[in-house]
CSV table of C-alpha atoms in Angstrom, one decimal:
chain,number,residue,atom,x,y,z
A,1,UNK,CA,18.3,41.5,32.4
A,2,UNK,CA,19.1,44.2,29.2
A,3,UNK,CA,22.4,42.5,28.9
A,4,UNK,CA,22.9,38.4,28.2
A,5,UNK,CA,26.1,38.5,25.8
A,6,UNK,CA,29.4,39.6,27.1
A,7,UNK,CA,32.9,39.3,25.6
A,8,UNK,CA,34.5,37.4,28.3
A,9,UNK,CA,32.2,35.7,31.5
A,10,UNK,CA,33.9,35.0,34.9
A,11,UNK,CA,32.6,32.8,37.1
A,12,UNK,CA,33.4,33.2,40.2
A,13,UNK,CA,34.3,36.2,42.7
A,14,UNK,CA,37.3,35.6,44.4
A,15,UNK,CA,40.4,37.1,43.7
A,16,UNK,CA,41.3,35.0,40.9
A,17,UNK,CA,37.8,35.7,38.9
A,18,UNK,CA,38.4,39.5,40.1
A,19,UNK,CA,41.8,39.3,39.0
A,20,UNK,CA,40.8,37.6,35.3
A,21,UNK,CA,37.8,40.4,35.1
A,22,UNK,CA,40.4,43.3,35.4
A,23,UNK,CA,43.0,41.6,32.8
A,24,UNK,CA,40.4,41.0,30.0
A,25,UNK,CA,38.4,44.1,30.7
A,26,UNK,CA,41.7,45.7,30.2
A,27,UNK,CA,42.2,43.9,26.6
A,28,UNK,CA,39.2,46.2,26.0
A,29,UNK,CA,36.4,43.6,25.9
A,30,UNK,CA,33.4,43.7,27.5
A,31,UNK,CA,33.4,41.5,30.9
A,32,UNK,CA,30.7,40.4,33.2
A,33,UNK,CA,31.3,38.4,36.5
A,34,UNK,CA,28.8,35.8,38.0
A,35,UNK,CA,29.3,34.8,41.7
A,36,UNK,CA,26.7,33.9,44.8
A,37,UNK,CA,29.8,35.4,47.3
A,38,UNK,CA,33.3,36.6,48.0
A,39,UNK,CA,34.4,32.9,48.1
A,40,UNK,CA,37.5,32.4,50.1
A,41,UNK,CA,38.2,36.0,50.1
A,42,UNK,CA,34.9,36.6,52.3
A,43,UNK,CA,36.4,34.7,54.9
A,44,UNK,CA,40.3,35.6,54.6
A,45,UNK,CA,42.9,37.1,56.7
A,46,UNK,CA,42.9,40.6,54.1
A,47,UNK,CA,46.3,39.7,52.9
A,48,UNK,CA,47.9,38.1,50.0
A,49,UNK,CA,50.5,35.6,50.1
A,50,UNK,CA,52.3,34.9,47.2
A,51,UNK,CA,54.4,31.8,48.2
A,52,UNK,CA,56.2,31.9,51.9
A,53,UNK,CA,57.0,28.2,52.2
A,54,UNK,CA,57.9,25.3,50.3
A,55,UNK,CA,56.3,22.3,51.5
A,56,UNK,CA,58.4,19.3,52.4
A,57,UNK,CA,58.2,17.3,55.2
A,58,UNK,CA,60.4,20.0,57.0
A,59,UNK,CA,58.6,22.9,55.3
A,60,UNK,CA,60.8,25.7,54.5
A,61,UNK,CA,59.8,29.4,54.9
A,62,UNK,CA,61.4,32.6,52.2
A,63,UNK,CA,62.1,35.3,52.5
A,64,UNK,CA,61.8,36.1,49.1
A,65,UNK,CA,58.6,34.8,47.2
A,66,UNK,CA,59.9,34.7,43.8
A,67,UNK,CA,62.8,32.3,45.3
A,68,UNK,CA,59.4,30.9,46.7
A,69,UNK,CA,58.2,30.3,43.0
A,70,UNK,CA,61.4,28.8,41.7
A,71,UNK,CA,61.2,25.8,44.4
A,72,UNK,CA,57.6,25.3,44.6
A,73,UNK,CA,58.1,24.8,40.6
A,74,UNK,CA,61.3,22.3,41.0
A,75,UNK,CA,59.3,20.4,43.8
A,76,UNK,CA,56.3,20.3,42.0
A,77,UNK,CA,56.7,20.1,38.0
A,78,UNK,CA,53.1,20.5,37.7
A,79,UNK,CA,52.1,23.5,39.8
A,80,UNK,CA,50.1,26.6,38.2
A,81,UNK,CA,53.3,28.7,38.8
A,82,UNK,CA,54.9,27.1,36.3
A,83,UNK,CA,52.3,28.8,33.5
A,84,UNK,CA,51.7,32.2,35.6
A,85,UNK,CA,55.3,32.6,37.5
A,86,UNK,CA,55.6,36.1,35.2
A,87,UNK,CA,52.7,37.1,35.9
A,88,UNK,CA,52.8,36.6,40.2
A,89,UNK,CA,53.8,40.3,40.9
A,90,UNK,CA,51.7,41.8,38.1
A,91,UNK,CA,48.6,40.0,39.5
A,92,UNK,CA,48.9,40.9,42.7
A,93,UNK,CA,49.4,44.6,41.7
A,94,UNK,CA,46.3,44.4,39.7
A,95,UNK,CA,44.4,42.7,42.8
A,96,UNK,CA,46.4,45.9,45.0
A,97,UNK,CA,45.3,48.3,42.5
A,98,UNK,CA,41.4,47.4,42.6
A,99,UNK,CA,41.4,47.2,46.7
A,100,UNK,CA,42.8,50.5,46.4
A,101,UNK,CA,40.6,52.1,43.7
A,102,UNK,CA,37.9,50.7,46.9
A,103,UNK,CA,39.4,52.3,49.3
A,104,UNK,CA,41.1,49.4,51.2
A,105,UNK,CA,45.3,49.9,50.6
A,106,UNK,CA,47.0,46.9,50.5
A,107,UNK,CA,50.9,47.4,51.2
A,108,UNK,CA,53.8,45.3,49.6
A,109,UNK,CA,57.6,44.8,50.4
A,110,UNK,CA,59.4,44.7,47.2
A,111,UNK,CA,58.9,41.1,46.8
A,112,UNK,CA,59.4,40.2,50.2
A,113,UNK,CA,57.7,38.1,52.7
A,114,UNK,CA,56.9,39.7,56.2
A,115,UNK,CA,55.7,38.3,59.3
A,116,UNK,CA,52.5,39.1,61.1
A,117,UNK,CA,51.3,38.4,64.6
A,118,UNK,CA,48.0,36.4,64.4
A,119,UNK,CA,45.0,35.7,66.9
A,120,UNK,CA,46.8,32.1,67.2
A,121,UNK,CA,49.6,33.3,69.7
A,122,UNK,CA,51.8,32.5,66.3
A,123,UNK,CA,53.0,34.6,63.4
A,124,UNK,CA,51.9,34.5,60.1
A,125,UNK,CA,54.1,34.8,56.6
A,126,UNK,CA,52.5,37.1,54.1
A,127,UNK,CA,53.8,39.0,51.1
A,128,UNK,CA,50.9,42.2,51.3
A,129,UNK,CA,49.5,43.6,54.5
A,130,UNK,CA,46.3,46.3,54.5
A,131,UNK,CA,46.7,49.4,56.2
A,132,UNK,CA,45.3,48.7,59.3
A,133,UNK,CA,48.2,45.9,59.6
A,134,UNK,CA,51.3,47.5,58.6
A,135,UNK,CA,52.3,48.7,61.7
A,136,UNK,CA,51.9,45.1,63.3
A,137,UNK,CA,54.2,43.9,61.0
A,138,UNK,CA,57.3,42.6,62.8
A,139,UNK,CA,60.4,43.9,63.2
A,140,UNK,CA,64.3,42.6,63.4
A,141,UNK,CA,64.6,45.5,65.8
A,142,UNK,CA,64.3,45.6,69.5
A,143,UNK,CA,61.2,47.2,70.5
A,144,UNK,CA,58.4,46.9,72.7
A,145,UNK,CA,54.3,46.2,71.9
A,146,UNK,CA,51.3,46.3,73.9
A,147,UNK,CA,48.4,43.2,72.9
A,148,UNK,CA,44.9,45.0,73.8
A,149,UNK,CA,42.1,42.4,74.2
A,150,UNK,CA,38.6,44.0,74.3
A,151,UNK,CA,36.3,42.3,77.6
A,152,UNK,CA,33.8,40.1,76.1
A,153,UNK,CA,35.5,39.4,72.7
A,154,UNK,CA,35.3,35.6,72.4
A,155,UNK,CA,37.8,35.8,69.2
A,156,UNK,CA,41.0,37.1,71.3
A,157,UNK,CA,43.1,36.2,74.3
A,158,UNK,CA,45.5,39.2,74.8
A,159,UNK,CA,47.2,37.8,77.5
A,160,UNK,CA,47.8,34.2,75.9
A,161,UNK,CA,48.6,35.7,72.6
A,162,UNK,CA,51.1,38.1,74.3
A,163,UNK,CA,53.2,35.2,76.0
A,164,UNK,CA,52.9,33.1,72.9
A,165,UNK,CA,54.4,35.9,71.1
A,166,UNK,CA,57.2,36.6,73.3
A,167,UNK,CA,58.5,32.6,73.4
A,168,UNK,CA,57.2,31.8,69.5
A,169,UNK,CA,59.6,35.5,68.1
A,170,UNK,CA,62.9,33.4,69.1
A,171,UNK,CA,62.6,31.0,66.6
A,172,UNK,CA,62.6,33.7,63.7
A,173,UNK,CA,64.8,36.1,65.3
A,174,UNK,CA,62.9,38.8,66.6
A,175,UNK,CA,63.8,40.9,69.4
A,176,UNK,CA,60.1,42.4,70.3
A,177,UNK,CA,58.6,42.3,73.7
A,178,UNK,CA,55.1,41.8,74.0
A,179,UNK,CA,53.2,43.4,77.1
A,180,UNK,CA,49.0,43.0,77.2
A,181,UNK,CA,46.1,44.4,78.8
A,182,UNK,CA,42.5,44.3,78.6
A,183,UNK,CA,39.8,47.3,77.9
A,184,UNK,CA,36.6,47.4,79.2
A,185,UNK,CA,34.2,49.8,76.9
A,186,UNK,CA,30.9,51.2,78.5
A,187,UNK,CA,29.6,51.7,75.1
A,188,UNK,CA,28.5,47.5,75.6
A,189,UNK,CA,28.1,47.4,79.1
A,190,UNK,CA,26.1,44.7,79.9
A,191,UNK,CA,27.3,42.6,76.8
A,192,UNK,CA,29.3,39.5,78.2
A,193,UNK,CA,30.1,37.8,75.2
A,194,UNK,CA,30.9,39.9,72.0
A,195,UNK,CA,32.4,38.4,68.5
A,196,UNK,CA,34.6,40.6,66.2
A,197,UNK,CA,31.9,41.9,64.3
A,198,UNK,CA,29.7,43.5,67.2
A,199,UNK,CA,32.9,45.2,68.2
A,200,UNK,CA,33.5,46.5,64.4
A,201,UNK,CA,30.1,48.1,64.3
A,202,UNK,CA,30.8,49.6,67.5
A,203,UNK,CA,34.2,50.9,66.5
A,204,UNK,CA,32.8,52.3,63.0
A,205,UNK,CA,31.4,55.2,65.1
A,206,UNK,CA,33.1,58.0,66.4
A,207,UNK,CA,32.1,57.2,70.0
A,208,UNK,CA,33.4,53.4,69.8
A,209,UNK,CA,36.8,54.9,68.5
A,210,UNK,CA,36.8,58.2,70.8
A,211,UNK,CA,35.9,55.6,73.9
A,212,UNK,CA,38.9,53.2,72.9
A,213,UNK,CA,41.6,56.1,72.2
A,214,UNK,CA,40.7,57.5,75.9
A,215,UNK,CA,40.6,54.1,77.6
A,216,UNK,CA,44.1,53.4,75.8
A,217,UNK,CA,45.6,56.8,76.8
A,218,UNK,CA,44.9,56.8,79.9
A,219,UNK,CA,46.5,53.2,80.3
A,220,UNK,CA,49.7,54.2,78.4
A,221,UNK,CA,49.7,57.5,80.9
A,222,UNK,CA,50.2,55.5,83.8
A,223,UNK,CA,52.1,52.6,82.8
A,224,UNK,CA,56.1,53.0,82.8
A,225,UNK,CA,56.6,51.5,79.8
A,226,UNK,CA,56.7,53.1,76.9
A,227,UNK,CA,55.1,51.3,73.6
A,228,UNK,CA,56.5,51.3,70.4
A,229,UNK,CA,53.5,49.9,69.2
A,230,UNK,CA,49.6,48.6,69.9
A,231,UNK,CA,48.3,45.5,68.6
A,232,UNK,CA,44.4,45.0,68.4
A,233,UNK,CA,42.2,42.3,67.2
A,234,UNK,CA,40.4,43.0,63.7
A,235,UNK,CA,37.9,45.1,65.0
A,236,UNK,CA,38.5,48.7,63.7
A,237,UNK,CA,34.9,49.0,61.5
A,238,UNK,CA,34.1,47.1,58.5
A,239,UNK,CA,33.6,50.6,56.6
A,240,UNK,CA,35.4,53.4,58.8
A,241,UNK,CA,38.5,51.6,59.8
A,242,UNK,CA,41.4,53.8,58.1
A,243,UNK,CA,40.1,56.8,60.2
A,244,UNK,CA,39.7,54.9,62.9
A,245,UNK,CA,43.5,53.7,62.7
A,246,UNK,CA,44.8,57.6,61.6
A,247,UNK,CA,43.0,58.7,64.8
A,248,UNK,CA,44.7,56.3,67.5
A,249,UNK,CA,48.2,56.6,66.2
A,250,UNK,CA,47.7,60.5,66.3
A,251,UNK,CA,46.3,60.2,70.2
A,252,UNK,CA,48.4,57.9,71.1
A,253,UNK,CA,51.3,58.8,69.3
A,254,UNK,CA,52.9,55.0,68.1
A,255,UNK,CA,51.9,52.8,65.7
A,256,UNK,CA,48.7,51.0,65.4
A,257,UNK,CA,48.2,48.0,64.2
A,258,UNK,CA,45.5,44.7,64.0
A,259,UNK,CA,46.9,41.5,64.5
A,260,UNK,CA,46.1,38.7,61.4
A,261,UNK,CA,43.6,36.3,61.9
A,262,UNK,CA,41.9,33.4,59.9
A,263,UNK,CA,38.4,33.2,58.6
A,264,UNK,CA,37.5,36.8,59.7
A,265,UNK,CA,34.1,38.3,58.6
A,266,UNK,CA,35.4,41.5,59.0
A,267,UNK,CA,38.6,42.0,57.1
A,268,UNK,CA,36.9,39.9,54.5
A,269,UNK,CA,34.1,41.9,53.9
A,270,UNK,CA,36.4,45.0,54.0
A,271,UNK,CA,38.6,43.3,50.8
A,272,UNK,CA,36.1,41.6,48.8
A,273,UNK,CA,33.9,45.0,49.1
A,274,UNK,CA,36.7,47.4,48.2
A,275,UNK,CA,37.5,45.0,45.0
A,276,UNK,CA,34.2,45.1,44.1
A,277,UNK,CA,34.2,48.6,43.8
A,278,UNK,CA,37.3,49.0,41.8
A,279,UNK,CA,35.7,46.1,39.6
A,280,UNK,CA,32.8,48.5,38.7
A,281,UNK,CA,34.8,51.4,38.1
A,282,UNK,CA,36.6,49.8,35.8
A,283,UNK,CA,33.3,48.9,34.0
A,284,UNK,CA,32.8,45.7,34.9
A,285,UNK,CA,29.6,44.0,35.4
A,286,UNK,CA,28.7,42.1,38.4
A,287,UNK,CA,26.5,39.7,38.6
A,288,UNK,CA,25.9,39.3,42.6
A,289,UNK,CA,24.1,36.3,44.2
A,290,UNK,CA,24.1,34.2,41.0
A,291,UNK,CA,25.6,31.0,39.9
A,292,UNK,CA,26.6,29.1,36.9
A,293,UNK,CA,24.7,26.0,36.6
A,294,UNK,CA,26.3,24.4,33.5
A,295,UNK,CA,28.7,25.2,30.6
A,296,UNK,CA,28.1,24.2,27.0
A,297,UNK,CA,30.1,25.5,23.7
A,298,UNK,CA,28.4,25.4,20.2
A,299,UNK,CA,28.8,27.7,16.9
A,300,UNK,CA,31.5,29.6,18.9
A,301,UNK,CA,29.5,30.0,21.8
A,302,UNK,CA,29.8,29.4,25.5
A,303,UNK,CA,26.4,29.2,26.8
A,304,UNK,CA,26.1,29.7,30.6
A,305,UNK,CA,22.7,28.2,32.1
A,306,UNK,CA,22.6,30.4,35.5
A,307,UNK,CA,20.7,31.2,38.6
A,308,UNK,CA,20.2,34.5,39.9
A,309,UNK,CA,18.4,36.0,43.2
A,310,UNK,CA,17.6,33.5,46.2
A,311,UNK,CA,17.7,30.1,46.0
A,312,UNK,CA,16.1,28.1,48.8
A,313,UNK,CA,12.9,25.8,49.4
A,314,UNK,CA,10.5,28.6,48.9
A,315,UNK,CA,12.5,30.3,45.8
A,316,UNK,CA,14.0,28.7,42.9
A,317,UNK,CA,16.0,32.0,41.5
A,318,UNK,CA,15.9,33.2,38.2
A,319,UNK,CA,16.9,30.9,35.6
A,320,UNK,CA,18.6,33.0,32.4
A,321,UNK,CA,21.4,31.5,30.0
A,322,UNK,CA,24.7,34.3,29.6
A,323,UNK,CA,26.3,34.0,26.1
A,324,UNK,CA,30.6,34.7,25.9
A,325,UNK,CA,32.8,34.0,23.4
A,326,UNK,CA,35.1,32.8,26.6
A,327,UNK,CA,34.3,31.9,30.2
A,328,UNK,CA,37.0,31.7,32.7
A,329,UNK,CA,36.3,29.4,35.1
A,330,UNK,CA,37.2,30.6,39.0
A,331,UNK,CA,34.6,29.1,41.0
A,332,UNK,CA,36.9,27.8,43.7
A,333,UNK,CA,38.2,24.2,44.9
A,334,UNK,CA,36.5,22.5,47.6
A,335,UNK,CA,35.6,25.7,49.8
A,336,UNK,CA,34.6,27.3,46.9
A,337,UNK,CA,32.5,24.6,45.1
A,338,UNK,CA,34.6,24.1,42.1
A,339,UNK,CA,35.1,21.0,43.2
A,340,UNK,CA,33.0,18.4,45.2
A,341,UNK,CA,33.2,14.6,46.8
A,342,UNK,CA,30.6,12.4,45.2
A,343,UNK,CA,31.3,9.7,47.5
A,344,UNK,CA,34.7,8.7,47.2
A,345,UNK,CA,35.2,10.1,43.9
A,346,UNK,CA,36.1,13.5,43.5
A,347,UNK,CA,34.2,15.8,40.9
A,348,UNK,CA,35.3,19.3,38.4
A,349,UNK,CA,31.8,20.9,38.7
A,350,UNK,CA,30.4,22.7,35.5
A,351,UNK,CA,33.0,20.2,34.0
A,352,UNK,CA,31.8,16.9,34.6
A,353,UNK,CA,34.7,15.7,34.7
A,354,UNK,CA,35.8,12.9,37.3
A,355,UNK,CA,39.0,13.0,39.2
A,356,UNK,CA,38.7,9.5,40.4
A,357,UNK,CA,38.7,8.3,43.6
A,358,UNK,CA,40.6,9.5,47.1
A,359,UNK,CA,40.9,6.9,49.8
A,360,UNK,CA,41.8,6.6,53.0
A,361,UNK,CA,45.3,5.4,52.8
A,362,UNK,CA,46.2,8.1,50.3
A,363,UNK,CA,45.5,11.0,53.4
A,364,UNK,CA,48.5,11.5,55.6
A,365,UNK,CA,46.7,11.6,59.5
A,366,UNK,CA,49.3,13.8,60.7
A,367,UNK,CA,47.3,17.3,60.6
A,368,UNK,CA,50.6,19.8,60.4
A,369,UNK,CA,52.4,17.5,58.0
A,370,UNK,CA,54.9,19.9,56.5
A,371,UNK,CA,54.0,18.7,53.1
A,372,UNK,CA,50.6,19.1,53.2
A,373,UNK,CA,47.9,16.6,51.3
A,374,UNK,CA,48.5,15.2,48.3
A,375,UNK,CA,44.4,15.1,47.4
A,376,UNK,CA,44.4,18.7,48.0
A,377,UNK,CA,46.8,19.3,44.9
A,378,UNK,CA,43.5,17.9,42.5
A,379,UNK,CA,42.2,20.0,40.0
A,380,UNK,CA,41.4,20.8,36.0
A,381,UNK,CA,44.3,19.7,34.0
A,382,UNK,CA,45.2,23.1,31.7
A,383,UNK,CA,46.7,24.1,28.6
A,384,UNK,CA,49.8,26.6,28.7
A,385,UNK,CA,47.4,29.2,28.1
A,386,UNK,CA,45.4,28.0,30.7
A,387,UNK,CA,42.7,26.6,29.2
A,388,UNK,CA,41.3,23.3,29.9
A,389,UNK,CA,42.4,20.3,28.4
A,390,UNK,CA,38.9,19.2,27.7
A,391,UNK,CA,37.9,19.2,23.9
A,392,UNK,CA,34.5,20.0,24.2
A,393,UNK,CA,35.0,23.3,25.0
A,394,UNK,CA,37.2,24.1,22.0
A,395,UNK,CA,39.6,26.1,24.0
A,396,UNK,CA,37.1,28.8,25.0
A,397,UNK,CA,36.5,27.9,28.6
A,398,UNK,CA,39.9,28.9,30.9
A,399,UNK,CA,40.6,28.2,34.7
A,400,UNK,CA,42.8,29.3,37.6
A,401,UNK,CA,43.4,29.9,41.2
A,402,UNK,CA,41.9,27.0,43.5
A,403,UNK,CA,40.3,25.1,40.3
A,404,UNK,CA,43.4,24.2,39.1
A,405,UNK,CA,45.9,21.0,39.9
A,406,UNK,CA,48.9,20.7,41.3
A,407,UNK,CA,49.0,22.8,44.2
A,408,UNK,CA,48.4,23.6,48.0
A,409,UNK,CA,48.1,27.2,48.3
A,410,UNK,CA,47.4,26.4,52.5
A,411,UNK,CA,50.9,24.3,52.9
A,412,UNK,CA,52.4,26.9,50.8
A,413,UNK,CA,51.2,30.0,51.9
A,414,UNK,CA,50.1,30.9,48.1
A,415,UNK,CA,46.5,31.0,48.1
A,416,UNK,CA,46.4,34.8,46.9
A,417,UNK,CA,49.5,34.2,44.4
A,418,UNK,CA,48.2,31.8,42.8
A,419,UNK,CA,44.9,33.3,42.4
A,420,UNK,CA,45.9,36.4,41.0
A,421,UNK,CA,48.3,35.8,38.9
A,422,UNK,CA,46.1,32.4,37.2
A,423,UNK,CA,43.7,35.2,37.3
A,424,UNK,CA,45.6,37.4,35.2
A,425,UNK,CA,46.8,35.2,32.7
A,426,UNK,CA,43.5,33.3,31.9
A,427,UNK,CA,41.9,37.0,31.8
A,428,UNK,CA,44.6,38.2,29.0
A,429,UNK,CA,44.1,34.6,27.6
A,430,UNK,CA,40.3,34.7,27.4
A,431,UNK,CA,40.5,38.1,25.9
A,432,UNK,CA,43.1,37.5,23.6
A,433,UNK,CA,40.4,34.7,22.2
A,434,UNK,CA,37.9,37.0,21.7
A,435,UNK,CA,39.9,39.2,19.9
A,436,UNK,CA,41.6,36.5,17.5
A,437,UNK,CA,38.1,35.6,16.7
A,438,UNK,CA,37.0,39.1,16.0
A,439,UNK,CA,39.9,39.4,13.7
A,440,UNK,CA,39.4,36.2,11.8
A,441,UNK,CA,35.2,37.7,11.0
């Protein structure tokens, strides 16, 4: 490596480290960000929420997510909104800004929340929808939409999602009817079972999209009913997608739009990749398939001992120690590895520090309790400025999104919120160390 010494170290690449590498690299400092993966964001829906329901044991969905904020901070005085509530909107713009700079347009509503369809038969609260999604987003008018399933895809029931659609809209006052078909493309003939993915890389070439904007046509032209809109599953190309989209609202002449869905490798790698991009135009370094191993501070140091390259029983990676005057920490929560269960006591990886143990009669069994789990609300305990309350690291090591206590971003619908704006503010915060230090030299 020429480089070992950066101003400012993430670790992590999820949205919250991608979020803290824009801020500080903004300060003007020079930033560098170590992560083996996307994190969460690799396996996301490609929105953000910011915060769509407070939790409760009758949860309670807004409208608004700053109203959101407010009541997630009066029901739990220890959330991370109540350090980074400013900086919500400003983190997500930043996070917007980056997917953009990508290529991958992320759309809000003015601090509103919207409602998607999902691959669930359900709908979905969200604050930012991607491009290929705005047009699913519904509506309070009456209108009509037709749920295309692909034949083979193992992901989607059309027809089930259709019906659950049509009986699930009462409840939030929507007047949409849903009608559904299925396609059949020749371009995978012979292929009986087919996941999301094989149909993206089939629909990422102009034959895939030409095939499915005929097939669709000619289904439109002799049905009766005329569509306000089409709903697919993610499947519109992990790289060529916006064309792909732009060319069946043109031939089709409605709106297009891909349902939400969960876990999706897809609109995951379409996010975390367009991110990525806007992180290196912006100068940032990125440090891809490498880990922190531990963190130590000394003579106004942070010393990072890392792994780069493959890791697995034939390869042991390369071992190299990064140097920072500040490390933000954003290596995740328990999907992430930020945290871990060491038996029945729950670990802060990199900081060693134990979080005691979770047993059995602290979990409530019920799976869609409104107010979520308690255990899932562990994390590093933080400083105003977000960074961490333990003295050994002499204030230089920061942390946010899923690292942090006190919340639930799943029972809340804040997982992006929170991440970006924690991001944000430990990124200024890290930066604004360096520079204080700089000035006192």
């Amino acid at each position: 490596m020429k480089n070992t010494k950066y101003d400012v170290l993430i670790a992590g690449g999820g949205i919250a480290g991608c979020a803290a590498a824009k801020a500080a690299a903004d300060e003007g400092r020079s930033v560098a960000a170590i992560f083996p993966n996307g994190g969460a964001s690799e396996i996301s829906s490609g929105t953000m929420d910011i915060c769509g329901v407070v939790p409760g044991v009758k949860a309670k969905a807004v409208d608004c997510y700053e109203e959101g904020i407010r009541h997630i901070i009066q029901a739990y005085p220890g959330h991370p909104y109540q350090y980074s509530k400013d900086k919500a909107a400003e983190g997500a713009a930043a996070v917007a800004a980056l997917a953009s700079r990508g290529g991958y347009q992320l759309q809000g509503f003015e601090g509103k929340n919207v409602w998607l369809p999902n691959m669930m038969g359900t709908f979905s609260i969200t604050a930012f929808v991607p491009f290929t999604s705005k047009d699913a987003v519904c509506s309070p008018q009456e209108g009509t939409a037709l749920v295309v399933g692909l034949e083979g895809n193992v992901d989607f029931n059309a027809e089930a999602a259709a019906q659950s659609y049509n009986k699930y809209q009462k409840q939030l006052g929507f007047k949409e009817t849903y009608y559904s078909v299925v396609m059949h493309l020749d371009g995978l003939k012979g292929r009986h079972k087919l996941s999301d993915s094989e149909l993206a890389d089939y629909l990422d070439t102009p034959e895939g999209v030409q095939e499915l904007s005929e097939k669709l046509a000619e289904f439109c032209a002799n049905n009766r009913q005329k569509f306000d809109k089409i709903l697919l599953p993610p499947v519109l190309g992990f790289v060529n997608y916006h064309a792909a989209v732009e060319k069946l609202k043109a031939d089709l002449g409605c709106g297009i739009g891909e349902v939400m869905t969960f876990g999706n490798p897809v609109v995951g790698y379409r996010m975390t990749r367009a991110i990525y991009r806007g992180l290196e135009d912006s100068g940032i370094t990125l440090l891809r398939g490498g880990r922190v191993d531990s963190v130590s501070v000394s003579d106004g140091q942070v010393t990072a001992d890392c792994t780069l390259g493959l890791t697995d029983q034939l390869h042991s990676g390369m071992k190299v120690k990064l140097q920072s005057s500040a490390l933000v920490l954003a290596t995740g929560g328990f999907l992430g590895g930020g945290m871990e269960a060491r038996r029945r006591d729950i670990w802060l990886n990199l900081l060693e520090e134990n979080l005691g143990e979770v047993t059995a009669e602290q979990l409530n069994r019920n799976p869609v309790y409104g107010a979520g789990q308690d255990a899932l609300r562990l994390g590093a305990s933080v400083h105003e400025d977000l960074s961490v309350k333990n003295e050994k690291f002499e204030g230089r090591v920061f942390a946010c999104g899923d690292f942090l206590a006190g919340h639930n971003s799943a029972s809340e619908r804040s997982g992006a919120g929170v991440a970006a704006s924690t991001g944000w503010l430990a990124g200024m915060n890290a930066a604004q160390r360096v520079k204080n230090m700089k000035e006192d030299i």
